[in-house]
Amino acid sequence: MGKKQTPGYIRLYKSGELAKRVELALQGLTKCRVCPWNCDVNRLEGETKVCRTGRYARVASYFAHFGEEDCLRGWRGSGTIFFSWCNLRCVFCQNYDISQEEAGIEAGPRRLAGMMLELQEQGCHNINWVTPEHVVPQILEALPLAIEGGLRLPIVYNTSAFDSMESLHLMEGIVDIYMPDFKYWTKDKAKRFLKMPRYPEVAKAALKEMFRQVGDLSFDANGLATRGVLVRHLVMPGELEETRQIMQFLAKEISPDTYVNIMGQYYPSGKVSSEKYEQINRRVTSREMETAYLFAQLAGLHRFDERKLLWN
Ligand code: SF4
């Protein structure tokens, strides 16, 4: 294997740029516009609004995750840190207890840095921040402490794509792999199922910015992802037209070489059992999954998450 590259965040740490970003990000908490809700609350004083997170991040769990894509989990797992709460209110959330209930523990910067280092110690291939959209300043605050403790792993930013441009700019040069989950294409559906009609326009802009920063996904000799954008799309029952539009967008406006994980594991969860969401109260069929792949191929995409690592 070739020599490992110095992570971008270490370069930013050494140049003093990371310290500037931490300061800027923490200042931003006084009138919070960390995500596109623009709540304007003073989180430094502990005020909360949509994401229910104040001064410090909450962590639901952290562990070596073997359920992620092969190129992230490898053979020693992806070092996943699940942040509690969320800035979206998806009615079908597959992690409802984490996103909508007060799961886990509050973690200040030292604790958060310690988690990253523990995961590195366990041999994980990367640090995978899950649902980071509302805690970008808190993550940045922890990062210098983790670097001082010896953090060297690539960073994965695992997001709904409801991210502000400011937060993505703060993460430039720090995140190696962006993993946005593009959920819905139309305003109406986003309003109905995510409770956020602006989601599609925000997600489109976020994906373009992520791609500008890191480009198409690339791998090392062992098949581990090293840098780039990995797009996830959870296929929803009866919503193939949404899938078709998203695949066209990826092929035409991001890159025909976009690496995509078309996911078929949706199951009714969260608030879906109520009559109001009857339409999505079932799993997707294999026919629907075939159609989703067909739409992706017809759009011009050809890099799907089927790649097997060398040890398989
Ligand atoms: S991060 Fe939370 S408080 Fe800040 S704008 Fe988003 S939802 Fe509102």
Coordinates of C-alpha atoms and ligand atoms in Angstrom, one line a residue:
M1 CA 0.0 0.0 0.0
G2 CA 1.2 3.5 -0.8
K3 CA 2.0 6.1 1.8
K4 CA -1.1 7.5 3.5
Q5 CA -1.8 11.1 2.7
T6 CA -1.9 13.7 5.5
P7 CA -5.5 14.4 6.3
G8 CA -6.7 17.9 5.1
Y9 CA -7.8 18.8 8.7
I10 CA -4.2 18.4 9.9
R11 CA -3.0 20.9 7.3
L12 CA -5.7 23.3 8.4
Y13 CA -4.8 22.8 12.0
K14 CA -1.1 23.5 11.3
S15 CA -1.8 26.6 9.3
G16 CA -4.1 28.1 12.0
E17 CA -7.1 28.0 9.6
L18 CA -8.9 25.4 11.8
A19 CA -8.7 27.6 14.9
K20 CA -10.2 30.5 12.9
R21 CA -13.1 28.3 11.7
V22 CA -13.8 27.0 15.2
E23 CA -14.1 30.6 16.4
L24 CA -16.3 31.6 13.5
A25 CA -18.5 28.6 14.0
L26 CA -18.9 29.1 17.7
Q27 CA -19.8 32.8 17.2
G28 CA -22.4 31.7 14.8
L29 CA -24.2 29.8 17.6
T30 CA -25.2 33.1 19.2
K31 CA -27.7 33.6 16.5
C32 CA -28.0 30.1 15.1
R33 CA -28.0 29.7 11.3
V34 CA -26.1 26.5 11.4
C35 CA -28.7 24.8 9.2
P36 CA -31.2 26.2 6.7
W37 CA -33.9 26.7 9.4
N38 CA -32.2 29.9 10.5
C39 CA -33.7 29.8 13.9
D40 CA -31.6 32.8 15.2
V41 CA -31.6 31.4 18.8
N42 CA -28.6 31.8 21.1
R43 CA -27.3 28.3 21.5
L44 CA -24.2 29.5 23.3
E45 CA -26.6 30.4 26.1
G46 CA -28.3 27.0 25.9
E47 CA -31.4 28.2 23.9
T48 CA -32.9 25.6 21.6
K49 CA -35.4 25.5 18.7
V50 CA -36.1 23.1 15.9
C51 CA -33.1 20.7 16.4
R52 CA -33.5 20.9 20.2
T53 CA -29.8 21.0 20.6
G54 CA -28.2 23.8 22.7
R55 CA -24.6 24.5 23.5
Y56 CA -23.3 20.9 23.3
A57 CA -24.0 18.1 21.0
R58 CA -25.8 14.9 22.2
V59 CA -24.5 11.6 21.1
A60 CA -26.9 8.6 20.9
S61 CA -24.1 6.0 20.4
Y62 CA -20.7 5.5 18.8
F63 CA -19.2 2.3 17.7
A64 CA -17.4 0.4 14.9
H65 CA -20.3 0.1 12.4
F66 CA -20.3 -3.0 10.0
G67 CA -23.6 -2.1 8.4
E68 CA -22.3 0.7 6.2
E69 CA -21.3 0.4 2.6
D70 CA -18.3 -2.0 2.0
C71 CA -16.1 0.9 1.0
L72 CA -16.6 2.5 4.4
R73 CA -16.9 -0.5 6.8
G74 CA -14.0 -2.4 5.3
W75 CA -12.9 -5.2 7.6
R76 CA -12.6 -3.1 10.9
G77 CA -15.8 -1.1 10.7
S78 CA -16.7 2.6 10.1
G79 CA -16.1 4.7 13.3
T80 CA -19.6 5.9 13.6
I81 CA -20.8 8.7 15.9
F82 CA -24.6 9.0 15.9
F83 CA -25.7 12.5 16.9
S84 CA -29.0 12.7 18.7
W85 CA -31.9 15.0 17.5
C86 CA -32.2 16.1 13.9
N87 CA -33.1 19.2 11.9
L88 CA -35.7 17.3 9.8
R89 CA -39.0 15.7 10.9
C90 CA -39.3 12.9 8.4
V91 CA -42.5 11.0 9.3
F92 CA -40.9 7.7 8.3
C93 CA -37.6 8.2 10.1
Q94 CA -35.8 4.9 10.4
N95 CA -34.0 6.1 13.6
Y96 CA -37.0 7.8 15.3
D97 CA -35.7 7.2 18.8
I98 CA -32.4 8.9 18.0
S99 CA -33.7 11.7 15.9
Q100 CA -36.9 12.7 17.7
E101 CA -36.3 11.6 21.3
E102 CA -33.7 12.6 23.8
A103 CA -31.4 9.7 23.2
G104 CA -27.8 9.3 24.5
I105 CA -25.6 11.7 26.4
E106 CA -24.5 15.3 26.1
A107 CA -20.9 15.4 24.9
G108 CA -18.7 18.5 25.2
P109 CA -15.7 18.9 22.9
R110 CA -13.3 16.8 25.1
R111 CA -15.7 13.9 25.2
L112 CA -16.4 14.1 21.5
A113 CA -12.7 14.2 20.7
G114 CA -12.3 11.2 23.0
M115 CA -14.9 9.2 21.0
M116 CA -13.1 9.9 17.8
L117 CA -9.8 8.7 19.3
E118 CA -11.4 5.6 20.8
L119 CA -12.8 4.6 17.4
Q120 CA -9.4 5.2 15.8
E121 CA -7.8 3.1 18.6
Q122 CA -10.3 0.3 17.8
G123 CA -8.9 0.2 14.2
C124 CA -11.9 1.8 12.4
H125 CA -11.1 3.0 8.9
N126 CA -12.8 6.4 9.2
I127 CA -14.7 8.6 11.5
N128 CA -18.3 8.8 10.3
W129 CA -20.4 11.7 11.7
V130 CA -24.1 10.7 11.4
T131 CA -26.7 13.5 11.4
P132 CA -24.1 16.3 11.8
E133 CA -26.1 19.1 10.2
H134 CA -27.1 20.8 13.5
V135 CA -23.8 20.3 15.3
V136 CA -21.2 21.5 12.9
P137 CA -19.7 24.1 15.3
Q138 CA -19.6 21.5 18.1
I139 CA -17.8 19.0 15.9
L140 CA -15.3 21.7 14.8
E141 CA -14.7 22.6 18.4
A142 CA -13.8 19.0 19.2
L143 CA -11.6 18.5 16.2
P144 CA -8.4 20.3 17.3
L145 CA -8.5 18.3 20.6
A146 CA -8.8 15.0 18.6
I147 CA -5.9 16.1 16.3
E148 CA -3.8 16.9 19.3
G149 CA -4.6 13.4 20.6
G150 CA -3.4 11.9 17.3
L151 CA -6.5 11.6 15.0
R152 CA -5.4 10.7 11.5
L153 CA -8.5 9.0 9.9
P154 CA -10.5 10.2 7.0
I155 CA -13.8 12.0 7.9
V156 CA -17.2 11.0 6.6
Y157 CA -20.0 13.5 6.7
N158 CA -23.2 11.4 6.7
T159 CA -26.1 13.8 6.2
S160 CA -29.7 14.2 5.1
A161 CA -28.4 17.0 2.8
F162 CA -30.4 19.6 4.6
D163 CA -27.2 21.5 5.2
S164 CA -26.5 25.3 5.1
M165 CA -23.9 26.5 2.7
E166 CA -22.1 28.2 5.6
S167 CA -21.7 24.9 7.4
L168 CA -20.5 23.2 4.2
H169 CA -17.9 26.0 3.7
L170 CA -16.7 25.5 7.3
M171 CA -16.2 21.8 6.5
E172 CA -14.2 22.4 3.3
G173 CA -10.8 20.7 3.5
I174 CA -11.9 18.8 6.6
V175 CA -14.4 16.3 5.2
D176 CA -13.0 13.6 2.9
I177 CA -16.2 11.8 2.1
Y178 CA -19.6 13.5 1.9
M179 CA -22.4 11.0 2.1
P180 CA -25.7 12.8 1.5
D181 CA -29.0 10.9 1.5
F182 CA -31.1 12.6 -1.2
K183 CA -34.7 11.9 0.0
Y184 CA -37.3 13.7 -2.1
W185 CA -37.4 15.7 -5.3
T186 CA -40.7 17.6 -5.2
K187 CA -41.7 20.3 -2.8
D188 CA -45.1 18.7 -2.1
K189 CA -43.6 15.4 -1.1
A190 CA -40.9 17.0 1.0
K191 CA -43.6 19.0 2.7
R192 CA -45.8 16.0 3.3
F193 CA -43.1 13.5 4.4
L194 CA -40.2 15.5 5.6
K195 CA -42.2 18.5 6.9
M196 CA -39.9 20.8 5.0
P197 CA -40.9 22.0 1.5
R198 CA -37.5 23.7 1.0
Y199 CA -35.7 20.4 1.3
P200 CA -35.3 19.7 -2.5
E201 CA -33.8 23.1 -3.3
V202 CA -31.4 23.0 -0.3
A203 CA -30.4 19.4 -1.0
K204 CA -29.6 20.2 -4.7
A205 CA -27.4 23.2 -3.7
A206 CA -25.7 21.1 -1.0
L207 CA -24.9 18.3 -3.3
K208 CA -23.4 20.7 -5.9
E209 CA -21.2 22.2 -3.1
M210 CA -20.1 18.8 -1.8
F211 CA -19.1 17.8 -5.3
R212 CA -17.3 21.0 -5.9
Q213 CA -15.2 20.3 -2.7
V214 CA -14.4 16.6 -3.1
G215 CA -15.5 15.4 -6.6
D216 CA -16.4 11.8 -7.5
L217 CA -15.7 9.0 -5.1
S218 CA -12.3 7.4 -5.3
F219 CA -10.9 4.3 -3.6
D220 CA -7.6 3.0 -2.4
A221 CA -6.1 -0.4 -3.4
N222 CA -8.2 -2.2 -0.8
G223 CA -11.4 -0.8 -2.1
L224 CA -11.8 1.7 0.8
A225 CA -13.3 5.1 0.0
T226 CA -10.7 7.8 0.3
R227 CA -12.4 11.0 -1.0
G228 CA -15.5 12.1 -2.8
V229 CA -19.2 12.1 -2.7
L230 CA -21.2 8.9 -2.1
V231 CA -24.9 9.6 -2.6
R232 CA -27.5 7.5 -0.9
H233 CA -31.1 7.3 -2.0
L234 CA -33.7 5.4 0.0
V235 CA -36.3 4.2 -2.4
M236 CA -39.8 4.9 -1.1
P237 CA -42.9 2.7 -1.8
G238 CA -44.9 4.1 -4.7
E239 CA -42.5 7.0 -5.2
L240 CA -40.5 5.9 -8.2
E241 CA -41.0 9.2 -10.0
E242 CA -39.1 10.9 -7.2
T243 CA -36.3 8.4 -7.7
R244 CA -36.2 9.0 -11.4
Q245 CA -35.9 12.8 -11.0
I246 CA -33.1 12.4 -8.4
M247 CA -31.1 10.1 -10.6
Q248 CA -31.5 12.5 -13.6
F249 CA -30.3 15.3 -11.4
L250 CA -27.3 13.3 -10.3
A251 CA -26.3 12.3 -13.8
K252 CA -26.8 15.7 -15.4
E253 CA -26.1 18.2 -12.7
I254 CA -23.6 16.5 -10.5
S255 CA -21.6 13.9 -12.5
P256 CA -22.5 10.8 -14.6
D257 CA -19.8 9.1 -12.5
T258 CA -21.6 9.8 -9.2
Y259 CA -21.3 6.8 -6.9
V260 CA -24.8 5.9 -5.7
N261 CA -26.2 3.6 -3.2
I262 CA -29.8 2.9 -4.1
M263 CA -31.2 1.5 -0.9
G264 CA -34.1 -0.9 -0.6
Q265 CA -34.3 -1.3 3.1
Y266 CA -37.2 1.1 3.8
Y267 CA -39.7 -0.2 6.4
P268 CA -42.7 1.6 7.9
S269 CA -41.5 3.4 11.0
G270 CA -41.9 6.6 12.9
K271 CA -45.4 8.0 12.3
V272 CA -46.2 6.0 9.2
S273 CA -48.6 3.6 10.9
S274 CA -51.2 6.3 11.1
E275 CA -53.8 6.4 8.2
K276 CA -52.5 9.7 7.1
Y277 CA -49.4 8.0 5.6
E278 CA -51.0 4.8 4.3
Q279 CA -49.3 5.3 1.0
I280 CA -45.9 4.6 2.4
N281 CA -47.0 2.0 5.0
R282 CA -45.3 -1.0 3.3
R283 CA -41.9 -2.1 2.2
V284 CA -40.7 -1.5 -1.4
T285 CA -41.1 -4.4 -3.8
S286 CA -38.3 -6.1 -5.8
R287 CA -40.0 -4.8 -8.9
E288 CA -39.7 -1.2 -7.6
M289 CA -36.0 -1.7 -6.8
E290 CA -35.4 -3.0 -10.3
T291 CA -37.2 0.0 -11.7
A292 CA -35.1 2.3 -9.5
Y293 CA -31.9 0.8 -10.9
L294 CA -33.3 1.1 -14.4
F295 CA -34.1 4.8 -14.0
A296 CA -30.5 5.3 -12.7
Q297 CA -29.0 3.6 -15.6
L298 CA -31.3 5.3 -18.1
A299 CA -30.2 8.6 -16.6
G300 CA -26.6 7.7 -17.4
L301 CA -25.3 6.6 -13.9
H302 CA -23.1 3.5 -13.8
R303 CA -21.3 3.5 -10.4
F304 CA -23.5 1.7 -7.9
D305 CA -22.8 0.3 -4.5
E306 CA -22.2 -3.2 -5.5
R307 CA -18.5 -3.2 -5.5
K308 CA -17.0 -6.0 -3.5
L309 CA -13.7 -5.6 -1.6
L310 CA -10.7 -7.7 -2.4
W311 CA -11.0 -9.9 0.7
N312 CA -14.6 -11.0 -0.3
Ligands
SF4_1 S1 -29.0 24.1 13.9 FE1 -30.9 23.9 15.1 S2 -31.2 25.9 16.1 FE2 -29.7 26.2 14.4 S3 -30.9 26.8 12.7 FE3 -30.7 24.6 12.5 S4 -32.5 23.8 13.6 FE4 -32.3 25.9 14.2

